[in-house]
Amino acid sequence: MLVQNLTAQTFNKASVSPSVQATFPYMFAVSRYLQPGTFDLVGTIVYEIDQKPYQNTFYNGTVEVVEAGGFLSVESVFLVTLGIALLVLLALWLHGQFQLTTKKTKKAPKVEVGIGTTDASLDEWLQGTAYTQSASKSKKKK
């Protein structure tokens, strides 16, 4: 996959004798939008021998692209925060599972309600209300 096409550079009037090797400097910079990582550097050289063009492609090894700048990057801060959040969620889930498995159910004591009679005269806060008047009328009828 082609990631970045570097610019062509010409070496005018460069001459190399037969059976001799030559080195030519080639300065390049990667795009600032390129993510850090390792990439293969492959180049193509075009040359002429007796006014006849030739082309040769070569592999120049692996190039490591690193982020310029400080210790922290946005990506590393995001990944550390995501990792911590996932660990906290895992801990909370495990805590909940542990609580479910070790929870002992207590039986609540039985409370009886509604078996006694209520005397409205004992409830002073009901004095003068319709409840006390209806209760006194029902007592008179008996």
Coordinates of N, CA and C in Angstrom, one line a residue:
M1 N 0.8 -1.2 0.0 CA 0.0 0.0 0.0 C 0.9 1.2 0.0
L2 N 0.6 2.1 -0.9 CA 1.4 3.4 -1.0 C 0.9 4.3 0.1
V3 N 1.7 4.8 1.0 CA 1.4 5.7 2.1 C 1.7 7.1 1.7
Q4 N 2.8 7.4 1.2 CA 3.2 8.7 0.8 C 4.2 8.7 -0.4
N5 N 3.9 9.5 -1.4 CA 4.8 9.6 -2.5 C 5.8 10.7 -2.3
L6 N 7.0 10.4 -2.2 CA 8.0 11.4 -1.9 C 8.4 12.1 -3.3
T7 N 8.9 13.3 -3.2 CA 9.1 14.1 -4.4 C 10.4 13.5 -5.1
A8 N 10.4 13.7 -6.4 CA 11.5 13.2 -7.2 C 12.6 14.3 -7.1
Q9 N 13.8 13.8 -7.2 CA 15.0 14.7 -7.1 C 15.9 14.3 -8.2
T10 N 16.3 15.3 -9.0 CA 17.2 15.0 -10.1 C 18.7 15.3 -9.7
F11 N 19.6 14.5 -10.2 CA 21.0 14.7 -10.1 C 21.6 14.9 -11.5
N12 N 21.5 16.1 -11.9 CA 21.9 16.4 -13.3 C 23.5 16.3 -13.4
K13 N 23.8 15.7 -14.5 CA 25.3 15.5 -14.8 C 26.0 14.7 -13.8
A14 N 25.3 13.8 -13.1 CA 25.9 12.9 -12.2 C 26.4 11.7 -13.0
S15 N 27.7 11.4 -12.8 CA 28.3 10.4 -13.6 C 28.9 9.3 -12.7
V16 N 28.7 8.0 -13.0 CA 29.2 6.9 -12.3 C 29.9 6.0 -13.3
S17 N 31.2 5.7 -13.0 CA 32.0 4.9 -13.9 C 31.5 3.4 -13.8
P18 N 31.7 2.6 -14.8 CA 31.3 1.2 -14.8 C 32.0 0.5 -13.6
S19 N 31.2 -0.5 -13.0 CA 31.7 -1.3 -11.9 C 32.0 -0.5 -10.6
V20 N 31.5 0.7 -10.5 CA 31.7 1.5 -9.3 C 30.3 1.8 -8.7
Q21 N 30.3 1.9 -7.3 CA 29.1 2.2 -6.6 C 29.2 3.7 -6.2
A22 N 28.0 4.3 -6.1 CA 27.9 5.7 -5.8 C 26.8 5.9 -4.8
T23 N 26.9 6.9 -4.0 CA 25.8 7.3 -3.0 C 25.4 8.7 -3.3
F24 N 24.1 8.9 -3.3 CA 23.6 10.3 -3.6 C 22.7 10.6 -2.4
P25 N 22.9 11.8 -1.8 CA 22.0 12.2 -0.7 C 20.6 12.6 -1.2
Y26 N 19.7 12.1 -0.4 CA 18.3 12.4 -0.7 C 17.6 12.8 0.6
M27 N 17.3 14.0 0.8 CA 16.6 14.5 2.0 C 15.1 14.5 1.8
F28 N 14.4 14.0 2.7 CA 12.9 14.0 2.6 C 12.3 14.1 4.0
A29 N 11.1 14.5 4.0 CA 10.3 14.6 5.2 C 8.9 14.0 5.0
V30 N 8.4 13.3 6.0 CA 7.1 12.7 5.8 C 6.0 13.7 6.2
S31 N 4.8 13.5 5.8 CA 3.7 14.4 6.0 C 3.5 14.5 7.5
R32 N 3.1 15.6 8.0 CA 2.9 15.8 9.4 C 1.6 15.1 9.9
Y33 N 0.8 14.6 8.9 CA -0.4 13.9 9.3 C -0.2 12.4 9.3
L34 N 1.0 11.9 9.0 CA 1.2 10.5 9.0 C 1.4 10.0 10.4
Q35 N 0.6 9.0 10.8 CA 0.7 8.4 12.1 C 2.0 7.8 12.4
P36 N 2.5 7.8 13.6 CA 3.8 7.2 13.9 C 3.7 5.6 13.7
G37 N 4.8 5.0 13.3 CA 4.9 3.6 13.1 C 6.1 3.3 12.2
T38 N 6.2 2.0 11.8 CA 7.3 1.6 11.0 C 6.7 1.4 9.5
F39 N 7.6 1.8 8.6 CA 7.2 1.8 7.2 C 8.4 1.2 6.4
D40 N 8.1 0.6 5.3 CA 9.1 0.1 4.3 C 9.4 1.3 3.4
L41 N 10.7 1.5 3.2 CA 11.1 2.6 2.2 C 11.5 1.9 0.9
V42 N 10.8 2.1 -0.1 CA 11.1 1.6 -1.4 C 11.3 2.7 -2.4
G43 N 12.3 2.7 -3.2 CA 12.6 3.7 -4.1 C 12.8 3.2 -5.5
T44 N 12.7 4.1 -6.4 CA 13.0 3.8 -7.8 C 14.0 4.8 -8.4
I45 N 15.0 4.3 -9.0 CA 16.0 5.2 -9.6 C 15.9 5.1 -11.1
V46 N 15.9 6.2 -11.8 CA 15.8 6.2 -13.3 C 17.2 6.8 -13.7
Y47 N 17.8 6.1 -14.6 CA 19.1 6.5 -15.1 C 19.3 6.2 -16.6
E48 N 20.3 6.8 -17.2 CA 20.5 6.6 -18.6 C 22.0 6.0 -18.8
I49 N 22.0 5.1 -19.8 CA 23.3 4.6 -20.2 C 23.3 4.7 -21.7
D50 N 24.2 5.5 -22.3 CA 24.3 5.7 -23.7 C 22.9 6.3 -24.3
Q51 N 22.3 7.2 -23.6 CA 21.1 7.8 -24.0 C 19.9 6.8 -24.0
K52 N 20.1 5.7 -23.3 CA 19.0 4.7 -23.2 C 18.5 4.7 -21.8
P53 N 17.2 5.0 -21.5 CA 16.7 5.0 -20.1 C 16.6 3.6 -19.5
Y54 N 16.9 3.6 -18.2 CA 16.7 2.4 -17.4 C 16.1 2.8 -16.1
Q55 N 15.4 1.8 -15.5 CA 14.7 2.0 -14.2 C 15.0 0.9 -13.3
N56 N 15.3 1.2 -12.0 CA 15.6 0.1 -11.1 C 14.9 0.5 -9.8
T57 N 14.2 -0.5 -9.2 CA 13.5 -0.3 -8.0 C 14.3 -1.0 -6.9
F58 N 14.4 -0.4 -5.7 CA 15.2 -1.0 -4.6 C 14.4 -0.8 -3.3
Y59 N 14.7 -1.7 -2.4 CA 14.2 -1.7 -1.1 C 15.3 -1.2 -0.1
N60 N 15.0 -0.2 0.6 CA 16.0 0.4 1.4 C 15.8 0.2 2.9
G61 N 15.0 -0.8 3.3 CA 14.8 -1.1 4.7 C 13.6 -0.5 5.3
T62 N 13.5 -0.6 6.6 CA 12.4 -0.1 7.4 C 12.7 1.2 8.0
V63 N 11.8 2.1 7.9 CA 11.9 3.5 8.4 C 10.9 3.6 9.6
E64 N 11.4 4.1 10.7 CA 10.5 4.3 11.8 C 10.1 5.8 11.9
V65 N 8.8 6.0 11.9 CA 8.3 7.4 12.0 C 7.8 7.6 13.4
V66 N 8.4 8.6 14.1 CA 8.0 8.9 15.5 C 7.4 10.2 15.6
E67 N 6.6 10.4 16.6 CA 6.0 11.7 16.8 C 6.9 12.7 17.4
A68 N 7.0 13.8 16.9 CA 7.8 14.9 17.4 C 7.1 15.5 18.6
G69 N 7.9 16.0 19.5 CA 7.2 16.7 20.6 C 7.5 16.1 22.0
G70 N 6.6 16.3 22.9 CA 6.7 16.0 24.3 C 6.4 14.5 24.6
F71 N 6.4 14.2 25.8 CA 6.2 12.9 26.4 C 4.7 12.4 26.1
L72 N 3.8 13.3 26.2 CA 2.4 12.9 26.1 C 1.8 13.2 24.7
S73 N 1.0 12.4 24.2 CA 0.3 12.7 22.9 C -1.2 12.5 23.2
V74 N -2.0 13.0 22.3 CA -3.4 12.9 22.5 C -3.8 11.4 22.5
E75 N -3.2 10.7 21.6 CA -3.5 9.2 21.5 C -3.2 8.5 22.7
S76 N -2.0 8.7 23.3 CA -1.6 8.0 24.5 C -2.5 8.4 25.7
V77 N -2.9 9.7 25.8 CA -3.8 10.1 26.9 C -5.1 9.4 26.8
F78 N -5.6 9.3 25.5 CA -6.9 8.7 25.3 C -6.9 7.2 25.6
L79 N -5.8 6.5 25.2 CA -5.7 5.1 25.5 C -5.5 4.8 27.0
V80 N -4.8 5.6 27.7 CA -4.6 5.4 29.1 C -5.9 5.6 29.8
T81 N -6.7 6.7 29.5 CA -8.0 7.0 30.1 C -9.0 5.9 29.8
L82 N -9.0 5.4 28.6 CA -9.9 4.3 28.2 C -9.5 3.0 29.0
G83 N -8.2 2.7 29.1 CA -7.8 1.6 29.9 C -8.2 1.6 31.3
I84 N -8.1 2.8 32.0 CA -8.5 3.0 33.4 C -10.0 2.9 33.5
A85 N -10.7 3.4 32.6 CA -12.2 3.4 32.6 C -12.7 1.9 32.5
L86 N -12.0 1.1 31.6 CA -12.4 -0.3 31.5 C -12.1 -1.1 32.7
L87 N -10.9 -0.8 33.3 CA -10.6 -1.5 34.6 C -11.6 -1.1 35.7
V88 N -12.0 0.1 35.8 CA -12.9 0.5 36.8 C -14.3 -0.2 36.6
L89 N -14.7 -0.2 35.3 CA -16.0 -0.9 35.0 C -15.9 -2.4 35.3
L90 N -14.8 -3.0 35.0 CA -14.6 -4.4 35.4 C -14.6 -4.7 36.9
A91 N -13.9 -3.8 37.6 CA -13.9 -3.9 39.1 C -15.3 -3.7 39.7
L92 N -16.1 -2.8 39.1 CA -17.5 -2.6 39.6 C -18.3 -3.8 39.3
W93 N -18.2 -4.4 38.1 CA -19.0 -5.6 37.7 C -18.6 -6.7 38.6
L94 N -17.3 -6.9 38.9 CA -16.8 -8.0 39.7 C -17.3 -7.8 41.2
H95 N -17.3 -6.6 41.6 CA -17.8 -6.3 43.0 C -19.3 -6.7 43.1
G96 N -20.1 -6.3 42.0 CA -21.5 -6.6 42.0 C -21.8 -8.1 42.0
Q97 N -21.0 -8.8 41.2 CA -21.1 -10.3 41.1 C -20.8 -10.9 42.5
F98 N -19.7 -10.4 43.1 CA -19.3 -10.9 44.4 C -20.4 -10.7 45.5
Q99 N -21.0 -9.5 45.4 CA -22.1 -9.2 46.3 C -23.3 -10.1 46.1
L100 N -23.6 -10.4 44.9 CA -24.8 -11.3 44.6 C -24.5 -12.7 45.1
T101 N -23.3 -13.2 45.0 CA -23.0 -14.6 45.4 C -22.9 -14.7 46.9
T102 N -22.4 -13.7 47.6 CA -22.2 -13.8 49.0 C -23.4 -13.2 49.8
K103 N -24.4 -12.7 49.2 CA -25.5 -12.1 49.9 C -26.3 -13.1 50.6
K104 N -26.5 -13.0 51.9 CA -27.3 -13.9 52.6 C -28.7 -13.2 52.9
T105 N -29.7 -13.9 52.5 CA -31.0 -13.3 52.6 C -31.5 -13.5 54.0
K106 N -32.0 -12.4 54.6 CA -32.5 -12.5 56.0 C -34.1 -12.5 55.8
K107 N -34.7 -13.4 56.6 CA -36.1 -13.4 56.6 C -36.6 -12.3 57.5
A108 N -37.4 -11.5 57.0 CA -38.0 -10.4 57.8 C -39.0 -10.9 58.8
P109 N -39.0 -10.4 60.0 CA -40.0 -10.9 61.0 C -41.4 -10.6 60.5
K110 N -42.3 -11.5 60.8 CA -43.7 -11.2 60.4 C -44.3 -10.2 61.3
V111 N -44.9 -9.3 60.7 CA -45.6 -8.2 61.4 C -47.1 -8.3 61.1
E112 N -47.9 -8.5 62.1 CA -49.3 -8.6 61.9 C -49.9 -7.2 62.0
V113 N -50.8 -6.9 61.0 CA -51.4 -5.6 60.9 C -52.9 -5.8 60.8
G114 N -53.7 -4.9 61.3 CA -55.1 -4.9 61.1 C -55.9 -5.9 61.9
I115 N -55.4 -6.4 63.0 CA -56.2 -7.4 63.8 C -56.8 -6.7 65.0
G116 N -56.3 -5.6 65.4 CA -56.9 -4.9 66.6 C -58.0 -4.0 66.2
T117 N -58.7 -3.6 67.1 CA -59.8 -2.5 66.9 C -59.2 -1.2 67.2
T118 N -59.6 -0.2 66.5 CA -59.1 1.1 66.7 C -60.2 2.0 67.4
D119 N -59.8 2.6 68.5 CA -60.7 3.5 69.2 C -60.3 4.9 68.8
A120 N -61.2 5.6 68.2 CA -60.9 6.9 67.7 C -60.7 7.9 68.8
S121 N -61.2 7.6 70.0 CA -61.0 8.5 71.1 C -59.6 8.5 71.6
L122 N -58.8 7.4 71.3 CA -57.4 7.4 71.7 C -56.5 8.2 70.7
D123 N -57.0 8.5 69.6 CA -56.3 9.3 68.6 C -56.7 10.7 68.7
E124 N -55.9 11.5 69.5 CA -56.3 12.9 69.8 C -56.2 13.7 68.5
W125 N -55.3 13.4 67.6 CA -55.2 14.2 66.4 C -56.3 14.1 65.5
L126 N -57.2 13.1 65.7 CA -58.4 12.9 64.9 C -59.6 13.6 65.5
Q127 N -59.5 14.2 66.7 CA -60.6 14.9 67.4 C -61.2 16.0 66.5
G128 N -62.5 16.0 66.4 CA -63.1 17.1 65.6 C -63.2 16.8 64.1
T129 N -62.8 15.7 63.7 CA -62.8 15.4 62.2 C -64.0 14.5 62.0
A130 N -64.3 14.3 60.7 CA -65.4 13.5 60.3 C -65.3 12.0 60.8
Y131 N -64.0 11.6 60.9 CA -63.8 10.2 61.3 C -64.3 10.0 62.8
T132 N -64.0 10.9 63.7 CA -64.4 10.8 65.1 C -65.9 10.9 65.2
Q133 N -66.5 11.8 64.4 CA -68.0 11.9 64.4 C -68.7 10.7 63.9
S134 N -68.2 10.1 62.8 CA -68.8 8.9 62.3 C -68.6 7.7 63.3
A135 N -67.4 7.7 63.9 CA -67.2 6.6 64.9 C -68.1 6.7 66.1
S136 N -68.3 7.9 66.6 CA -69.2 8.1 67.8 C -70.7 7.8 67.4
K137 N -71.1 8.0 66.2 CA -72.5 7.7 65.8 C -72.6 6.2 65.7
S138 N -71.6 5.5 65.2 CA -71.7 4.0 65.1 C -71.7 3.4 66.5
K139 N -71.1 4.0 67.5 CA -71.1 3.5 68.9 C -72.5 3.7 69.5
K140 N -73.1 4.8 69.2 CA -74.4 5.1 69.8 C -75.5 4.2 69.2
K141 N -75.4 3.7 68.0 CA -76.3 2.8 67.3 C -76.2 1.5 68.0
K142 N -75.1 1.1 68.5 CA -75.0 -0.3 69.1 C -75.6 -0.2 70.4

